């Protein structure tokens, strides 16, 4: 039996009647941008994620870039980012001319280590971007307390954490703003690119609404009056309508991910591999199930031979990307991140994995695979 890493075709099939109806409704409405679907999705997602307001944009990357701009981060400012994350977090900082300053992640959570923030703070430190990596919430309480004490802005990156909770709270209102991605493979995925910014500050969200639409002043948008320099970054009506359908199923699909995560945690408890942190005071959205193995590439090849598709998130640390080489604040010194880049391996975990989880467990447990 072949086990694909993620089956997006099955995601469509399960919801086909609802998605097809949404498609027909939008196509028949003749309105494809800035219509009822976007307004409804923004209200629904703000409510779901526990924030006062939400602005849809064209991608998760744009949500970070426009979020940083709306917060007033400027070229030359320093923005603290985790040493281990998807490179997009660092690229978004560089895209506005600011400096990404790495902060080592915690080995226990794979998220930014709050204890290490103070050591890298400087007079130019303007913001920090905690990433809720692999679906697990970052340790926001100490991060928010530190940021508050030093006047540092907090922009969450929840691209991988739709539906996650921290001490019972959803993540959308934690910090000054939170950026989300609706890339198709995310827990809440569109059928093309999409993203949004949530915040409890309506002025901040209004600024993102301006920036996403060429900087046109609200109320004067129809006249095309550019109040500031914006971009074109829209969440279109079709994607908003599809996202509304998928949002209704998100908790149930996340529950399936959680059940598979528990199954793997039990199945691999006695193996000589690193397992992801189990939920304690937080509820992970289980975007990925990431194990650590010394011979990662060998294990990956052995699983592939048995038909199990895996991915690596991420084989290259963000600070090692050539595009960022002239943006590095100090010579990188992040041993935890470098070990993670060498050892992490993501197992199939999608909501349509079904019996595939048993195949994955059997394949990984074969003595020749992880050297039992
Ligand atoms: C942590 C993180 N931040 C930002 C992004 C960027 O999102 P998008 O692909 O929608 O631009 C992604 C996804 O690719 C991500 O995983």
XYZ file of C-alpha atoms and ligand atoms in Angstrom:
388
model
C 0.000 0.000 0.000
C 1.307 3.416 -0.991
C 0.923 6.168 1.575
C 1.081 9.686 0.121
C 2.292 12.451 2.400
C -0.981 14.345 2.017
C -4.021 13.613 -0.143
C -5.503 16.918 -1.276
C -7.730 15.187 -3.827
C -9.470 13.373 -0.954
C -9.922 16.697 0.835
C -11.852 17.962 -2.173
C -13.840 14.733 -2.604
C -15.094 14.691 0.981
C -16.467 18.222 0.691
C -17.319 18.197 -3.024
C -21.060 18.921 -2.705
C -20.441 21.951 -0.475
C -17.443 23.212 -2.459
C -19.227 22.826 -5.780
C -22.221 24.744 -4.440
C -19.878 27.511 -3.217
C -18.245 27.621 -6.640
C -21.587 27.977 -8.411
C -22.734 30.667 -6.018
C -19.654 32.821 -6.612
C -19.576 32.275 -10.370
C -23.266 33.131 -10.605
C -22.871 36.246 -8.490
C -20.601 37.892 -11.028
C -18.510 39.319 -8.186
C -14.998 37.937 -7.836
C -13.130 40.369 -5.586
C -14.048 42.233 -2.394
C -17.584 40.867 -2.153
C -19.832 39.108 0.348
C -17.723 35.968 0.617
C -14.597 37.806 1.731
C -16.523 39.899 4.252
C -18.239 36.801 5.650
C -15.030 34.776 5.810
C -13.169 37.589 7.561
C -15.873 37.801 10.222
C -16.059 34.008 10.628
C -12.304 33.505 10.840
C -11.864 36.384 13.288
C -14.488 34.713 15.502
C -12.932 31.269 15.130
C -9.409 32.455 15.889
C -10.432 34.623 18.846
C -9.557 38.018 17.343
C -11.649 41.160 16.913
C -10.930 41.594 13.224
C -9.376 39.934 10.195
C -8.178 41.093 6.765
C -7.785 38.559 3.949
C -4.707 38.926 1.738
C -3.066 37.043 -1.117
C -0.771 34.697 0.870
C 0.748 33.958 4.255
C 3.926 35.681 3.097
C 1.959 38.837 2.290
C 0.218 38.627 5.669
C 3.663 38.777 7.335
C 4.952 41.550 5.061
C 1.831 43.717 5.307
C 1.530 42.943 9.027
C 5.076 44.194 9.627
C 4.387 47.310 7.569
C 1.070 47.992 9.299
C 2.827 47.677 12.662
C 5.238 50.397 11.553
C 8.365 48.248 11.258
C 10.783 50.116 9.003
C 13.860 49.422 6.903
C 16.855 48.991 9.194
C 14.776 47.840 12.167
C 15.647 44.497 13.723
C 13.007 41.766 13.946
C 13.629 38.673 16.076
C 12.806 35.390 14.341
C 13.248 31.726 15.341
C 16.417 29.936 14.222
C 14.315 26.996 13.004
C 11.277 27.845 10.862
C 10.107 27.969 7.299
C 12.432 30.440 5.546
C 9.425 32.580 4.600
C 9.352 34.049 8.113
C 12.861 35.456 7.629
C 12.238 36.417 3.977
C 9.231 38.532 4.953
C 11.403 40.570 7.337
C 14.073 41.028 4.669
C 11.401 41.962 2.091
C 10.605 45.200 3.922
C 14.291 46.054 4.334
C 14.402 45.107 8.022
C 17.018 42.787 9.551
C 15.987 39.275 10.629
C 17.803 38.507 13.889
C 17.785 34.818 14.777
C 16.852 33.540 18.227
C 17.636 29.891 18.959
C 14.599 27.631 19.333
C 13.979 25.405 22.328
C 14.874 21.757 21.845
C 11.727 20.796 23.769
C 9.177 22.678 21.653
C 10.912 23.626 18.366
C 9.598 27.168 18.921
C 11.447 30.360 19.874
C 13.127 30.096 23.292
C 11.808 32.983 25.434
C 14.907 32.777 27.654
C 17.105 33.784 24.735
C 15.263 36.941 23.651
C 16.950 39.375 25.989
C 20.464 38.458 24.856
C 19.767 39.639 21.297
C 17.751 42.767 22.092
C 19.313 46.011 20.855
C 18.217 49.620 20.449
C 16.958 48.693 16.960
C 14.819 45.730 18.058
C 11.322 46.582 16.908
C 9.395 43.320 16.759
C 9.492 39.579 17.383
C 7.809 36.905 15.255
C 7.052 33.772 17.293
C 6.229 30.945 14.875
C 3.730 28.302 16.000
C 5.778 25.713 14.162
C 4.321 22.370 13.075
C 1.053 23.460 14.704
C 2.405 23.740 18.251
C 1.853 27.129 19.887
C 4.978 29.056 20.854
C 5.381 29.849 24.575
C 3.494 33.127 24.276
C 3.105 34.097 27.946
C 6.818 34.782 28.613
C 7.300 36.196 25.101
C 4.419 38.664 25.545
C 5.613 39.649 29.026
C 9.152 40.312 27.761
C 7.878 42.214 24.704
C 5.579 44.339 26.829
C 8.373 45.210 29.233
C 10.669 46.378 26.421
C 8.176 47.931 24.004
C 8.737 45.240 21.350
C 5.877 44.468 18.928
C 4.676 40.862 18.573
C 3.546 39.472 15.213
C 2.603 35.788 15.463
C 3.201 33.463 12.521
C 0.334 30.957 12.685
C 0.682 29.720 9.096
C 0.801 26.147 10.460
C -1.504 26.424 13.447
C -5.161 26.913 12.484
C -7.230 25.604 15.378
C -4.356 25.308 17.878
C -4.958 26.558 21.410
C -2.739 27.790 24.198
C -4.080 27.416 27.734
C -7.508 27.004 26.113
C -7.258 30.166 23.985
C -7.111 30.262 20.197
C -4.093 32.096 18.775
C -5.639 34.878 16.665
C -5.581 37.588 19.314
C -2.246 36.697 20.956
C 0.182 39.551 20.342
C -0.307 42.719 18.305
C -1.257 40.762 15.190
C -1.146 37.242 13.790
C -0.368 36.172 10.209
C -2.025 33.075 8.698
C -1.476 31.170 5.458
C -4.136 29.303 3.488
C -1.660 27.556 1.190
C -3.473 24.391 0.006
C -1.626 21.958 2.296
C -2.272 23.940 5.492
C -4.794 22.711 8.092
C -7.130 25.371 6.711
C -6.110 25.402 3.071
C -7.592 27.161 0.069
C -7.408 25.755 -3.471
C -4.792 28.330 -4.444
C -2.809 30.922 -2.475
C -4.388 32.912 0.333
C -3.677 34.364 3.748
C -4.942 36.789 6.352
C -3.976 38.916 9.310
C -5.959 38.841 12.550
C -5.738 41.357 15.383
C -7.649 42.865 18.258
C -6.679 46.301 16.924
C -9.201 47.424 14.269
C -6.947 50.300 13.130
C -4.150 47.866 12.370
C -6.490 45.643 10.357
C -7.841 48.717 8.528
C -4.266 49.604 7.585
C -3.740 46.109 6.141
C -6.991 46.542 4.171
C -5.506 49.718 2.678
C -2.085 48.243 2.007
C -3.542 45.155 0.265
C -5.398 47.418 -2.183
C -2.678 49.753 -3.547
C -2.879 51.940 -0.451
C -6.276 53.262 -1.524
C -7.963 55.129 1.299
C -11.073 53.369 2.573
C -14.191 55.135 1.488
C -12.200 56.566 -1.414
C -11.141 53.224 -2.819
C -13.642 53.559 -5.642
C -12.019 56.854 -6.609
C -8.607 55.239 -6.557
C -6.997 57.678 -4.139
C -3.699 56.179 -2.961
C -3.111 57.394 0.598
C 0.103 55.383 0.997
C 2.210 52.984 -1.032
C 0.391 49.672 -1.086
C 0.409 46.499 -3.139
C -2.130 44.211 -4.816
C -2.685 41.295 -2.422
C -6.255 40.008 -2.422
C -8.081 37.004 -1.107
C -10.573 36.444 -3.927
C -14.233 35.524 -3.615
C -13.818 31.916 -4.777
C -11.080 31.170 -2.261
C -12.994 32.947 0.505
C -16.081 30.849 -0.278
C -14.021 27.623 -0.288
C -12.363 28.611 2.987
C -15.773 29.187 4.587
C -16.686 25.597 3.714
C -13.408 24.206 5.015
C -13.574 26.272 8.200
C -16.812 24.485 9.116
C -14.906 21.169 9.060
C -11.628 22.341 10.549
C -12.153 21.151 14.126
C -13.218 17.700 12.971
C -10.274 17.393 10.582
C -7.875 18.598 13.280
C -9.321 15.925 15.602
C -8.355 13.286 13.020
C -4.821 14.717 12.916
C -4.673 14.617 16.719
C -5.837 10.986 16.776
C -3.088 10.007 14.323
C -0.512 11.948 16.356
C -1.542 10.020 19.494
C -1.399 6.749 17.568
C 2.170 7.521 16.414
C 3.268 8.676 19.887
C 2.122 5.330 21.323
C 3.413 3.262 18.428
C 6.919 4.781 18.567
C 7.318 5.313 22.320
C 9.986 2.609 22.622
C 11.959 3.431 19.462
C 15.351 5.185 19.567
C 14.020 8.293 17.825
C 13.057 11.811 18.920
C 9.301 12.331 19.178
C 7.489 15.666 19.000
C 6.362 17.245 22.258
C 2.938 15.919 23.245
C 0.217 18.407 24.130
C 0.593 19.706 27.669
C -0.774 23.154 28.415
C -1.426 23.624 24.738
C -3.337 21.886 22.014
C -1.267 21.526 18.874
C -3.008 21.749 15.510
C -0.673 18.883 14.501
C 0.141 20.415 11.145
C 3.149 18.092 10.964
C 4.276 15.050 12.930
C 8.029 15.518 13.024
C 10.404 12.877 14.323
C 14.166 13.219 14.819
C 16.500 10.504 13.566
C 20.277 10.616 13.304
C 20.334 8.900 9.895
C 17.444 10.944 8.515
C 18.189 10.468 4.825
C 18.676 6.703 5.258
C 15.400 6.341 7.184
C 13.630 8.441 4.588
C 14.895 6.213 1.774
C 13.912 3.033 3.681
C 10.383 4.374 4.210
C 10.127 5.362 0.539
C 11.059 1.793 -0.422
C 8.031 0.632 1.555
C 5.780 3.144 -0.210
C 5.667 5.729 2.588
C 6.146 9.288 1.386
C 7.799 11.689 3.843
C 8.982 15.299 3.689
C 11.656 17.310 5.470
C 10.643 20.564 7.163
C 13.275 21.959 6.726
C 16.588 20.617 5.407
C 18.238 24.054 5.264
C 18.139 26.462 8.208
C 16.731 29.884 7.303
C 20.041 31.640 8.003
C 21.834 29.281 5.564
C 19.836 30.424 2.532
C 22.056 32.322 0.055
C 19.407 35.032 -0.437
C 19.805 36.058 3.194
C 23.600 35.942 3.367
C 23.978 39.717 3.246
C 21.150 40.269 5.740
C 22.620 38.394 8.650
C 23.077 40.439 11.724
C 25.859 38.335 13.290
C 27.586 35.132 12.139
C 24.942 32.464 12.792
C 25.519 30.339 15.888
C 22.451 28.104 16.223
C 23.474 24.520 17.011
C 19.924 23.439 17.927
C 18.587 24.638 14.576
C 21.443 22.976 12.695
C 20.816 19.655 14.413
C 17.125 19.937 13.631
C 17.848 20.640 9.957
C 19.945 17.449 9.847
C 17.532 15.215 11.769
C 13.890 16.201 11.264
C 11.549 14.011 9.232
C 7.820 14.643 8.759
C 5.545 11.591 8.606
C 2.169 11.518 6.807
C -0.503 13.022 9.082
C -3.296 14.406 6.910
C -6.998 14.116 7.787
C -7.448 11.523 5.023
C -4.618 9.223 6.063
C -7.015 6.599 7.453
C -5.431 3.120 7.642
C -2.257 4.570 6.176
C -1.152 5.346 9.732
C -0.758 1.637 10.493
C 1.329 1.188 7.343
C 3.561 4.087 8.386
C 3.975 2.649 11.903
C 4.812 -0.808 10.591
C 7.308 0.607 8.101
C 9.124 2.719 10.682
C 9.180 -0.114 13.220
C 10.977 -2.509 10.888
C 14.266 -3.324 12.625
C 16.306 -2.333 9.581
C 14.765 1.166 9.494
C 15.631 2.787 12.804
C 18.072 0.223 14.100
C 16.022 -1.385 16.868
C 5.692 29.210 9.113
C 5.290 29.767 7.770
N 5.280 31.101 7.587
C 4.912 31.644 6.410
C 4.522 30.873 5.356
C 4.166 31.530 4.050
O 2.841 31.242 3.656
P 2.420 31.252 2.112
O 2.960 30.012 1.483
O 0.932 31.292 2.129
O 3.000 32.485 1.494
C 4.489 29.476 5.504
C 4.037 28.554 4.442
O 4.575 28.370 3.429
C 4.883 28.912 6.738
O 4.885 27.579 6.924
